[in-house]
Coordinates of C-alpha atoms and ligand atoms in Angstrom, one line a residue:
M1 CA 174.9 118.7 -124.3
T2 CA 177.2 119.7 -126.6
P3 CA 175.5 120.3 -130.1
T4 CA 177.2 118.9 -132.9
L5 CA 179.5 121.3 -135.2
E6 CA 178.5 121.6 -138.8
K7 CA 181.4 119.8 -141.5
I8 CA 182.6 121.9 -143.4
R9 CA 183.8 119.1 -146.5
N10 CA 186.3 120.3 -149.5
F11 CA 184.4 120.8 -153.6
I12 CA 186.5 118.4 -155.7
D13 CA 185.1 117.3 -158.8
G14 CA 181.7 119.3 -158.3
Q15 CA 181.2 117.3 -154.9
F16 CA 181.3 117.8 -151.9
V17 CA 183.3 115.5 -149.7
G18 CA 185.1 115.2 -146.5
P19 CA 189.1 114.8 -146.2
T20 CA 190.8 111.5 -147.2
G21 CA 192.0 110.8 -143.5
D22 CA 188.7 111.9 -142.0
R23 CA 189.9 114.9 -139.2
F24 CA 189.0 117.7 -139.2
L25 CA 189.8 120.8 -136.9
D26 CA 187.7 123.0 -135.2
N27 CA 186.2 126.5 -136.9
I28 CA 186.1 129.6 -133.9
E29 CA 184.5 132.2 -134.0
P30 CA 186.9 135.4 -133.3
A31 CA 183.5 136.8 -131.6
T32 CA 183.3 134.4 -129.2
G33 CA 186.4 132.4 -129.0
M34 CA 184.6 129.0 -129.6
P35 CA 184.6 126.4 -132.2
Y36 CA 181.4 126.6 -134.7
S37 CA 182.5 124.4 -137.0
L38 CA 185.0 122.2 -138.2
V39 CA 187.1 122.6 -141.3
P40 CA 188.9 119.1 -142.4
D41 CA 192.1 118.2 -142.2
S42 CA 193.6 117.7 -145.2
D43 CA 196.3 116.2 -146.7
G44 CA 198.1 116.0 -149.9
R45 CA 195.9 112.9 -150.7
D46 CA 192.9 115.3 -151.0
V47 CA 195.4 117.9 -153.6
E48 CA 196.1 114.4 -154.7
L49 CA 192.3 113.8 -156.1
A50 CA 191.8 117.4 -156.8
V51 CA 194.3 117.6 -159.3
V52 CA 192.8 114.1 -161.4
A53 CA 189.8 116.1 -160.9
A54 CA 191.3 119.4 -162.4
E55 CA 193.5 118.4 -164.7
K56 CA 190.2 115.9 -166.7
A57 CA 187.7 119.5 -166.5
F58 CA 190.6 121.2 -167.9
A59 CA 190.8 119.1 -171.4
D60 CA 187.1 120.2 -172.1
W61 CA 187.4 123.9 -170.4
S62 CA 189.5 125.3 -172.1
K63 CA 188.0 124.5 -175.1
T64 CA 184.5 126.3 -174.2
T65 CA 183.7 129.0 -175.5
V66 CA 184.3 132.7 -174.0
A67 CA 180.9 134.1 -174.7
E68 CA 180.1 130.6 -172.2
R69 CA 182.9 130.9 -169.7
S70 CA 182.0 134.8 -169.7
R71 CA 178.5 133.8 -169.2
I72 CA 179.0 131.3 -166.1
I73 CA 180.3 133.2 -164.5
L74 CA 178.0 136.4 -165.1
S75 CA 175.7 134.1 -163.0
I76 CA 178.0 132.9 -160.3
A77 CA 177.9 136.9 -159.6
E78 CA 174.7 137.3 -160.1
L79 CA 173.7 134.4 -157.4
I80 CA 176.7 135.7 -154.4
D81 CA 174.3 139.1 -155.4
R82 CA 171.4 137.2 -154.6
D83 CA 172.6 135.9 -151.0
L84 CA 174.3 139.0 -150.2
E85 CA 173.5 138.5 -146.8
K86 CA 174.1 134.5 -146.0
F87 CA 177.0 135.7 -147.2
A88 CA 178.0 138.7 -145.4
R89 CA 176.9 137.0 -142.1
A90 CA 179.2 134.1 -143.0
E91 CA 182.2 136.1 -143.7
S92 CA 181.8 138.1 -140.1
I93 CA 180.8 135.0 -138.0
D94 CA 184.0 133.4 -139.9
T95 CA 186.7 136.6 -139.1
G96 CA 184.9 137.9 -136.5
K97 CA 184.9 141.9 -138.4
P98 CA 181.7 143.2 -138.7
L99 CA 179.2 142.4 -140.9
A100 CA 178.1 146.3 -141.7
L101 CA 181.9 145.5 -143.6
A102 CA 180.9 142.5 -144.8
R103 CA 177.7 143.3 -146.3
K104 CA 179.1 146.7 -147.5
L105 CA 182.9 145.7 -149.2
D106 CA 184.0 141.9 -148.9
I107 CA 180.5 140.5 -150.1
P108 CA 180.1 143.1 -153.0
R109 CA 183.7 142.9 -153.3
A110 CA 183.4 138.7 -154.5
S111 CA 180.6 139.1 -156.9
S112 CA 182.8 142.1 -158.9
N113 CA 185.6 140.1 -159.2
F114 CA 183.8 136.7 -161.2
R115 CA 181.6 140.5 -162.6
F116 CA 184.5 141.9 -164.3
F117 CA 186.5 139.5 -165.2
A118 CA 183.8 137.1 -166.1
T119 CA 183.8 140.3 -168.7
A120 CA 186.7 141.3 -169.3
I121 CA 187.5 138.3 -170.5
L122 CA 185.2 139.6 -173.6
H123 CA 187.1 142.2 -174.8
T124 CA 190.4 140.6 -175.0
E125 CA 192.9 141.5 -177.9
N126 CA 195.6 139.9 -179.8
E127 CA 198.9 141.7 -180.1
A128 CA 200.1 141.4 -184.0
H129 CA 203.8 142.2 -185.5
V130 CA 203.5 142.1 -189.0
M131 CA 207.5 142.6 -190.9
D132 CA 207.1 144.1 -194.0
D133 CA 207.6 141.2 -196.6
V134 CA 208.1 138.0 -194.6
A135 CA 205.7 137.4 -191.8
F136 CA 203.5 138.7 -189.3
N137 CA 203.2 137.4 -186.3
Y138 CA 200.3 137.3 -183.2
T139 CA 200.4 136.4 -179.7
L140 CA 197.8 133.4 -178.7
R141 CA 197.6 133.5 -174.9
Q142 CA 196.4 130.7 -173.9
P143 CA 195.2 129.0 -170.4
R144 CA 198.4 127.8 -168.6
G145 CA 196.2 124.5 -166.8
V146 CA 195.9 123.2 -163.6
V147 CA 196.4 126.1 -161.0
G148 CA 196.6 126.7 -157.4
L149 CA 195.8 129.5 -155.7
I150 CA 196.4 130.3 -151.8
S151 CA 194.9 132.8 -150.1
P152 CA 194.9 134.5 -146.4
W153 CA 192.2 134.8 -143.7
N154 CA 191.3 138.9 -143.8
L155 CA 189.9 138.9 -147.4
P156 CA 188.2 135.4 -147.3
L157 CA 186.1 135.4 -150.2
Y158 CA 186.8 139.0 -151.5
L159 CA 190.6 138.1 -151.8
L160 CA 190.6 134.0 -153.3
S161 CA 187.8 135.0 -155.7
W162 CA 190.1 137.6 -157.7
K163 CA 191.8 134.6 -157.9
I164 CA 189.3 132.1 -159.1
A165 CA 187.6 134.6 -161.1
P166 CA 190.6 135.8 -163.6
A167 CA 192.6 131.7 -163.6
L168 CA 189.3 129.7 -164.3
A169 CA 187.6 133.6 -166.8
V170 CA 190.7 132.2 -169.3
G171 CA 190.1 128.4 -169.4
N172 CA 192.2 126.7 -166.3
T173 CA 191.3 125.2 -163.9
A174 CA 191.1 125.3 -160.5
I175 CA 193.2 124.1 -156.0
A176 CA 192.4 126.4 -154.8
K177 CA 192.8 126.8 -150.3
P178 CA 191.5 129.3 -148.1
S179 CA 192.4 129.9 -144.9
E180 CA 192.5 127.2 -143.3
L181 CA 191.0 130.9 -140.0
T182 CA 188.1 131.6 -142.7
P183 CA 187.0 128.7 -144.6
M184 CA 182.8 129.8 -144.4
T185 CA 182.4 131.4 -147.5
A186 CA 184.3 129.6 -149.8
Y187 CA 182.6 126.4 -149.0
L188 CA 179.5 128.5 -149.4
L189 CA 180.6 129.2 -152.8
C190 CA 181.3 125.8 -153.8
E191 CA 177.2 125.5 -153.9
I192 CA 177.5 128.3 -155.7
C193 CA 179.1 127.3 -158.3
Q194 CA 177.4 124.2 -158.7
E195 CA 173.9 126.0 -159.1
A196 CA 175.9 129.1 -161.5
G197 CA 176.4 125.5 -163.9
L198 CA 180.2 125.4 -163.0
P199 CA 181.3 121.7 -165.2
N200 CA 182.8 119.1 -162.1
G201 CA 185.7 119.7 -161.3
V202 CA 187.1 123.2 -162.6
L203 CA 187.7 124.8 -159.3
N204 CA 187.9 122.8 -156.5
I205 CA 188.7 123.2 -152.5
V206 CA 190.6 121.7 -150.1
H207 CA 190.1 122.6 -147.3
G208 CA 193.4 122.2 -144.8
T209 CA 196.9 124.1 -142.6
G210 CA 199.9 125.4 -144.9
S211 CA 201.9 122.8 -144.1
N212 CA 199.1 119.8 -145.0
V213 CA 197.2 121.5 -148.1
G214 CA 198.8 124.4 -149.2
S215 CA 202.7 122.7 -149.4
A216 CA 201.3 120.4 -150.9
I217 CA 199.7 122.4 -154.1
T218 CA 203.0 124.4 -154.3
A219 CA 204.9 121.5 -153.9
H220 CA 203.2 119.3 -157.1
N221 CA 204.7 118.9 -159.9
K222 CA 201.3 119.3 -162.0
V223 CA 200.4 122.1 -160.9
G224 CA 202.8 125.0 -161.9
T225 CA 200.9 128.0 -161.8
I226 CA 200.6 129.5 -158.1
S227 CA 199.2 132.5 -157.3
F228 CA 199.2 133.4 -154.1
T229 CA 198.3 136.1 -151.1
G230 CA 199.3 135.5 -147.4
G231 CA 202.4 136.6 -145.1
T232 CA 206.0 137.6 -146.9
V233 CA 207.4 133.6 -144.4
T234 CA 204.4 132.0 -146.1
G235 CA 205.0 133.8 -149.9
R236 CA 209.4 133.0 -148.9
K237 CA 207.8 128.7 -148.7
V238 CA 205.8 129.3 -151.3
A239 CA 209.1 130.8 -154.3
E240 CA 211.6 127.9 -152.3
A241 CA 209.0 125.0 -153.4
G242 CA 207.9 126.5 -156.9
A243 CA 211.5 127.5 -158.3
P244 CA 212.7 123.8 -159.0
L245 CA 209.9 123.3 -160.8
F246 CA 210.2 126.4 -162.9
K247 CA 206.3 127.4 -161.8
K248 CA 204.7 130.7 -162.3
V249 CA 204.5 131.6 -159.1
S250 CA 202.2 135.5 -158.3
L251 CA 203.1 136.3 -154.8
E252 CA 200.9 139.8 -152.6
L253 CA 202.8 139.7 -149.1
G254 CA 203.1 142.2 -145.9
G255 CA 203.2 145.5 -145.8
K256 CA 204.2 148.0 -143.2
N257 CA 202.0 151.1 -145.1
P258 CA 203.6 154.5 -144.9
N259 CA 200.7 157.4 -144.8
I260 CA 201.8 160.6 -145.3
I261 CA 200.3 163.8 -144.3
F262 CA 201.8 167.4 -145.3
A263 CA 200.8 170.9 -143.1
D264 CA 198.7 172.6 -146.8
A265 CA 196.5 169.3 -147.0
D266 CA 193.0 169.6 -146.5
L267 CA 193.1 167.8 -142.6
D268 CA 189.7 166.8 -142.3
A269 CA 190.5 164.7 -145.3
A270 CA 192.8 163.2 -143.8
I271 CA 192.3 162.5 -140.8
A272 CA 189.1 161.0 -142.0
G273 CA 191.0 158.7 -144.3
S274 CA 193.9 158.5 -141.6
V275 CA 191.2 157.0 -139.0
G276 CA 190.2 154.3 -141.8
S277 CA 193.1 153.2 -143.5
S278 CA 194.7 152.9 -139.8
F279 CA 191.9 150.4 -138.1
A280 CA 189.2 149.1 -141.3
N281 CA 189.2 145.8 -140.1
Q282 CA 190.6 146.3 -137.3
G283 CA 193.6 147.1 -138.8
Q284 CA 194.0 143.7 -140.8
I285 CA 194.8 145.1 -144.8
C286 CA 197.2 144.2 -146.2
L287 CA 197.3 148.3 -147.3
C288 CA 196.2 149.4 -143.9
G289 CA 198.7 152.8 -142.8
S290 CA 200.9 151.7 -140.4
R291 CA 203.2 154.7 -140.2
I292 CA 201.4 157.7 -139.9
F293 CA 204.0 160.8 -140.9
V294 CA 202.2 164.3 -140.6
E295 CA 204.4 167.8 -141.0
R296 CA 205.7 169.3 -137.8
P297 CA 202.9 172.8 -138.3
V298 CA 199.8 170.4 -138.0
Y299 CA 201.1 167.5 -136.0
A300 CA 199.5 168.3 -132.6
D301 CA 196.5 168.8 -133.9
F302 CA 196.2 166.6 -136.1
V303 CA 196.9 163.8 -133.0
A304 CA 194.3 164.7 -131.1
R305 CA 191.7 165.1 -133.2
F306 CA 192.6 161.3 -134.9
V307 CA 192.3 159.7 -131.4
E308 CA 189.3 161.9 -131.1
K309 CA 187.6 160.3 -133.8
T310 CA 189.7 157.4 -133.0
A311 CA 187.9 156.6 -129.5
Q312 CA 184.6 158.2 -131.1
L313 CA 184.9 154.1 -133.3
K314 CA 182.5 151.5 -131.8
L315 CA 183.8 148.1 -130.3
G316 CA 180.9 145.8 -130.4
D317 CA 179.0 142.3 -131.5
P318 CA 180.6 142.0 -134.9
L319 CA 176.6 141.2 -135.4
E320 CA 175.2 144.1 -134.2
T321 CA 174.6 147.1 -136.0
G322 CA 177.1 149.7 -135.1
S323 CA 179.5 148.1 -134.5
D324 CA 182.9 149.7 -136.6
Q325 CA 185.5 147.7 -135.4
G326 CA 184.9 144.1 -134.1
A327 CA 187.4 141.7 -133.2
I328 CA 191.6 139.7 -134.0
V329 CA 191.0 136.7 -136.0
S330 CA 192.2 134.5 -134.1
Q331 CA 194.2 134.5 -130.1
T332 CA 197.7 133.9 -131.8
Q333 CA 196.9 137.5 -133.4
L334 CA 195.5 138.7 -131.2
D335 CA 198.4 137.6 -128.7
K336 CA 200.7 139.1 -131.1
V337 CA 198.8 142.6 -131.2
K338 CA 199.7 143.2 -127.1
F339 CA 203.1 142.0 -127.5
Y340 CA 203.9 145.1 -130.8
V341 CA 202.1 147.0 -127.5
N342 CA 203.8 146.3 -124.9
L343 CA 207.0 146.6 -127.2
A344 CA 206.2 150.0 -128.2
Q345 CA 206.3 150.8 -124.6
K346 CA 209.5 149.0 -124.2
E347 CA 210.9 150.7 -127.4
G348 CA 209.6 154.4 -125.7
G349 CA 206.3 154.7 -127.7
T350 CA 203.7 157.0 -125.6
I351 CA 200.6 154.9 -125.7
A352 CA 198.1 157.7 -127.2
S353 CA 194.5 156.3 -127.3
G354 CA 194.2 151.8 -126.8
G355 CA 196.4 150.0 -125.7
K356 CA 195.2 147.5 -123.1
A357 CA 191.8 145.3 -124.0
P358 CA 188.5 146.2 -123.7
P359 CA 185.9 145.6 -121.8
A360 CA 183.4 142.7 -123.3
P361 CA 181.2 144.0 -125.7
N362 CA 178.2 141.4 -124.1
E363 CA 178.3 138.1 -122.0
R364 CA 178.3 136.5 -125.6
C365 CA 181.1 138.1 -126.7
K366 CA 183.0 137.6 -123.4
D367 CA 186.1 135.3 -124.5
G368 CA 186.4 136.9 -128.2
Y369 CA 189.1 138.5 -129.4
F370 CA 189.2 142.0 -129.2
F371 CA 191.5 145.3 -129.1
P372 CA 191.0 148.6 -129.3
P373 CA 192.2 151.4 -131.9
T374 CA 195.8 151.7 -130.4
V375 CA 197.4 154.6 -131.5
I376 CA 201.1 155.0 -130.5
T377 CA 203.5 158.0 -130.5
N378 CA 206.8 159.2 -129.6
L379 CA 208.6 156.3 -130.9
P380 CA 212.2 156.3 -132.9
V381 CA 211.4 156.1 -136.9
G382 CA 213.6 152.6 -137.0
C383 CA 213.1 151.3 -134.2
R384 CA 210.4 147.8 -133.9
V385 CA 207.7 148.8 -134.2
N386 CA 207.8 151.3 -137.3
R387 CA 209.7 148.7 -138.7
E388 CA 208.2 144.5 -138.6
E389 CA 204.4 144.3 -139.5
I390 CA 201.4 143.7 -136.9
F391 CA 198.3 143.3 -139.3
G392 CA 196.4 144.7 -136.0
P393 CA 193.9 147.4 -135.4
V394 CA 197.9 149.2 -133.8
V395 CA 199.7 153.4 -135.4
T396 CA 201.8 154.6 -135.4
I397 CA 202.5 158.1 -135.7
T398 CA 205.9 160.7 -136.1
P399 CA 206.3 164.5 -136.6
F400 CA 208.1 165.2 -140.2
D401 CA 210.0 168.4 -141.8
T402 CA 211.1 167.7 -145.0
E403 CA 209.7 166.7 -147.8
D404 CA 213.0 164.2 -148.2
E405 CA 212.8 163.5 -144.7
V406 CA 209.6 161.9 -144.7
I407 CA 210.1 160.3 -147.9
A408 CA 213.8 158.1 -146.6
Y409 CA 211.3 157.6 -143.6
A410 CA 208.7 156.1 -145.9
N411 CA 211.5 153.7 -147.9
D412 CA 213.3 152.4 -145.2
S413 CA 211.0 149.0 -144.8
E414 CA 211.4 146.1 -146.4
Y415 CA 208.3 146.1 -147.4
G416 CA 206.4 148.0 -150.2
L417 CA 203.5 147.4 -150.3
A418 CA 200.7 151.0 -150.7
S419 CA 201.6 154.6 -149.5
S420 CA 199.0 157.3 -148.7
V421 CA 199.8 160.9 -149.7
W422 CA 197.1 163.6 -148.1
T423 CA 198.3 167.5 -149.4
Q424 CA 196.7 169.7 -151.6
N425 CA 199.8 170.6 -153.9
L426 CA 199.4 169.0 -157.0
T427 CA 203.4 169.0 -158.7
R428 CA 204.3 168.3 -154.8
A429 CA 201.6 165.0 -154.4
H430 CA 203.1 163.7 -158.1
R431 CA 206.6 164.2 -156.7
V432 CA 206.3 161.9 -154.4
A433 CA 204.2 159.5 -156.0
E434 CA 207.1 158.6 -158.0
R435 CA 210.4 158.5 -155.6
V436 CA 208.1 156.7 -153.2
H437 CA 208.0 152.5 -153.3
T438 CA 205.4 151.2 -153.4
G439 CA 203.2 148.9 -155.8
T440 CA 200.3 151.7 -155.1
V441 CA 200.2 155.5 -153.9
W442 CA 196.8 156.4 -153.4
V443 CA 197.1 160.6 -153.1
N444 CA 193.8 162.1 -151.2
C445 CA 192.2 158.9 -150.8
W446 CA 192.6 155.3 -149.4
L447 CA 191.6 152.2 -150.7
V448 CA 190.0 153.1 -153.0
R449 CA 190.4 150.1 -156.2
D450 CA 189.9 150.3 -159.7
L451 CA 189.4 145.9 -161.0
R452 CA 192.4 147.3 -164.6
V453 CA 194.6 148.7 -162.4
P454 CA 198.2 146.6 -161.4
F455 CA 197.6 145.8 -157.7
G456 CA 200.7 144.7 -155.7
G457 CA 203.4 145.3 -153.7
M458 CA 207.4 145.9 -154.2
K459 CA 210.4 144.7 -152.1
Q460 CA 208.9 142.1 -149.7
S461 CA 205.7 142.8 -150.9
G462 CA 205.6 140.8 -153.8
V463 CA 205.9 139.7 -156.9
G464 CA 204.0 140.8 -159.9
R465 CA 200.3 142.0 -159.8
E466 CA 197.2 141.5 -159.9
G467 CA 194.7 143.3 -161.5
G468 CA 193.4 143.6 -164.8
N469 CA 195.5 143.0 -167.3
E470 CA 197.8 141.2 -165.4
A471 CA 195.6 139.2 -163.7
L472 CA 195.0 137.7 -167.7
H473 CA 198.7 137.0 -168.0
F474 CA 200.0 136.0 -165.3
F475 CA 197.5 132.9 -165.3
T476 CA 197.8 132.2 -169.7
E477 CA 200.5 131.4 -171.4
P478 CA 201.4 133.8 -174.5
K479 CA 202.5 131.8 -177.6
N480 CA 204.5 133.1 -180.7
I481 CA 203.0 132.3 -183.9
C482 CA 205.1 133.6 -187.1
I483 CA 203.4 133.2 -190.4
A484 CA 205.4 133.9 -193.7
K485 CA 204.2 135.7 -196.2
Ligands
LIG501 P1 200.3 133.4 -144.3 O1 201.3 133.6 -144.7 O2 200.2 132.5 -142.8 O3 198.9 132.6 -144.4 C1 198.0 132.4 -145.9 C2 198.0 131.1 -146.6 O4 199.2 130.6 -146.8 C3 196.7 130.4 -145.5 O5 195.8 130.3 -146.2 C4 197.7 129.4 -145.3 O6 197.4 128.3 -145.0 C5 199.0 129.4 -147.0 N1 199.7 129.0 -146.3 C6 200.7 128.6 -144.8 N2 201.7 127.7 -145.4 C7 202.4 127.6 -146.3 C8 203.1 126.7 -146.8 N3 203.8 126.5 -146.6 N4 202.9 126.6 -148.7 C9 201.8 127.2 -148.9 N5 200.8 128.1 -147.9 C10 200.9 128.1 -146.6 O7 198.8 134.7 -143.5 P2 197.5 135.0 -143.2 O8 198.7 135.1 -141.7 O9 196.2 134.2 -143.3 O10 197.1 136.3 -143.6 C11 197.4 137.7 -142.9 C12 199.5 138.2 -144.0 O11 199.1 138.6 -145.7 C13 199.6 139.4 -143.3 O12 201.5 139.4 -143.9 C14 198.9 140.4 -144.6 O13 200.3 141.6 -145.1 C15 199.0 139.4 -145.9 N6 198.0 139.9 -146.8 C16 198.5 140.5 -147.9 C17 197.6 140.8 -149.2 C18 198.5 141.1 -150.2 O14 198.0 141.7 -151.6 N7 199.4 141.7 -150.3 C19 196.1 140.4 -148.6 C20 196.0 140.5 -148.0 C21 196.4 139.6 -146.4

């Protein structure tokens, strides 16, 4: 007998409710390729209910004292910490990522997001501009109302909470939509919000596809603020939907990040860091360095040692201890990875490691979506594999001879999200960092995240910045008040 699958429900006005159309989608566990729960296939009617609830809640929540909002949001952080294991397991099952990674990265970061913004609002300052004898001005930053928050599948709770926390902390109410591929931790978060005493309607979560739910949120005339993280093609649709209504829109989009290794780098650190930046979360982090450039004198040594270290990564059942690499999120994404690995060979590339489907890690995972970490060399810099975002465990390595040359390679991309530079020459580090066109440049490190810094991309990697004051400003409307003396 087929077991009954758990039905995830929407969270609207503080209640768990099924979708109005009573339709559900299979939620597949990537490690097994089998549905393990059902996610609401909601539509515009559910978004409408959420908007009504959020509008109603805004009247009180926007007037709730900063101390009280901070207290409730801190309590959400504490409850996530309490339930870390439950959340980490859910995230691992939903995404295919190793449980150890969800435990170490995703869930702690989600609680940090809430804690960070719950305390940030206790320390804000308002600008004042004094005019000699005439008047003085001060800037009031007020919440914008009902905001729409849309996030992708790769870091589900991490990225959704990165939006929910600042939005709510400054007094907005929200309609959030997690990816339909990874809805589970957003669902669990709602239980925690109830327990923390978050008033009804302050956070509403509507599950479903981008074309039904996402577009209903972005098109809704009462949702004047949209914070979106996802692919560049979708980001363009979000921008198009928002433009005629003059919405305030933040877009965190794709990347094709360069990772530059100079011959004077600490090679052990550069290799360890680059293996991490290439393959963490099966390469499905927007910040992963997918194009590695190595200065020619150390190129051969780097490639050999990089390949050796890559081969040591254990691909396994995400729920088993010791698995460094889990499953790819979906069949579609796995097909995309395979397509680009084939294309790389047609474009003249050499597969230095990986490249074809591995044996199933165990019986449970025999139909799962696995692909090994793959290293490709000998590709022309301007080929498709080096230009298009793959978003999987695939990295290319290319030699270079001069600093100018590698900066040109790094910048020869329509994306501009993040980069890494490995060198022990401090002057060069500053010089290169200034010239690389990316929103973040890491020097001798990768994915070190201080939640106060501006985070976001240049060019087609996005518009706007998240993090710290950038987020507090994005989710508020500055108003100048001018008082005559
Ligand atoms: P995606 O663009 O397919 O989907 C992202 C979200 O948008 C999902 O919730 C989806 O349902 C929704 N959506 C789809 N169509 C929509 C529409 N027409 N209107 C409104 N919403 C819609 O992206 P994905 O495949 O889930 O995630 C992978 C992408 O996200 C990669 O390109 C990656 O680089 C990017 N990403 C960027 C960052 C960043 O911070 N810059 C972080 C993580 C992921």
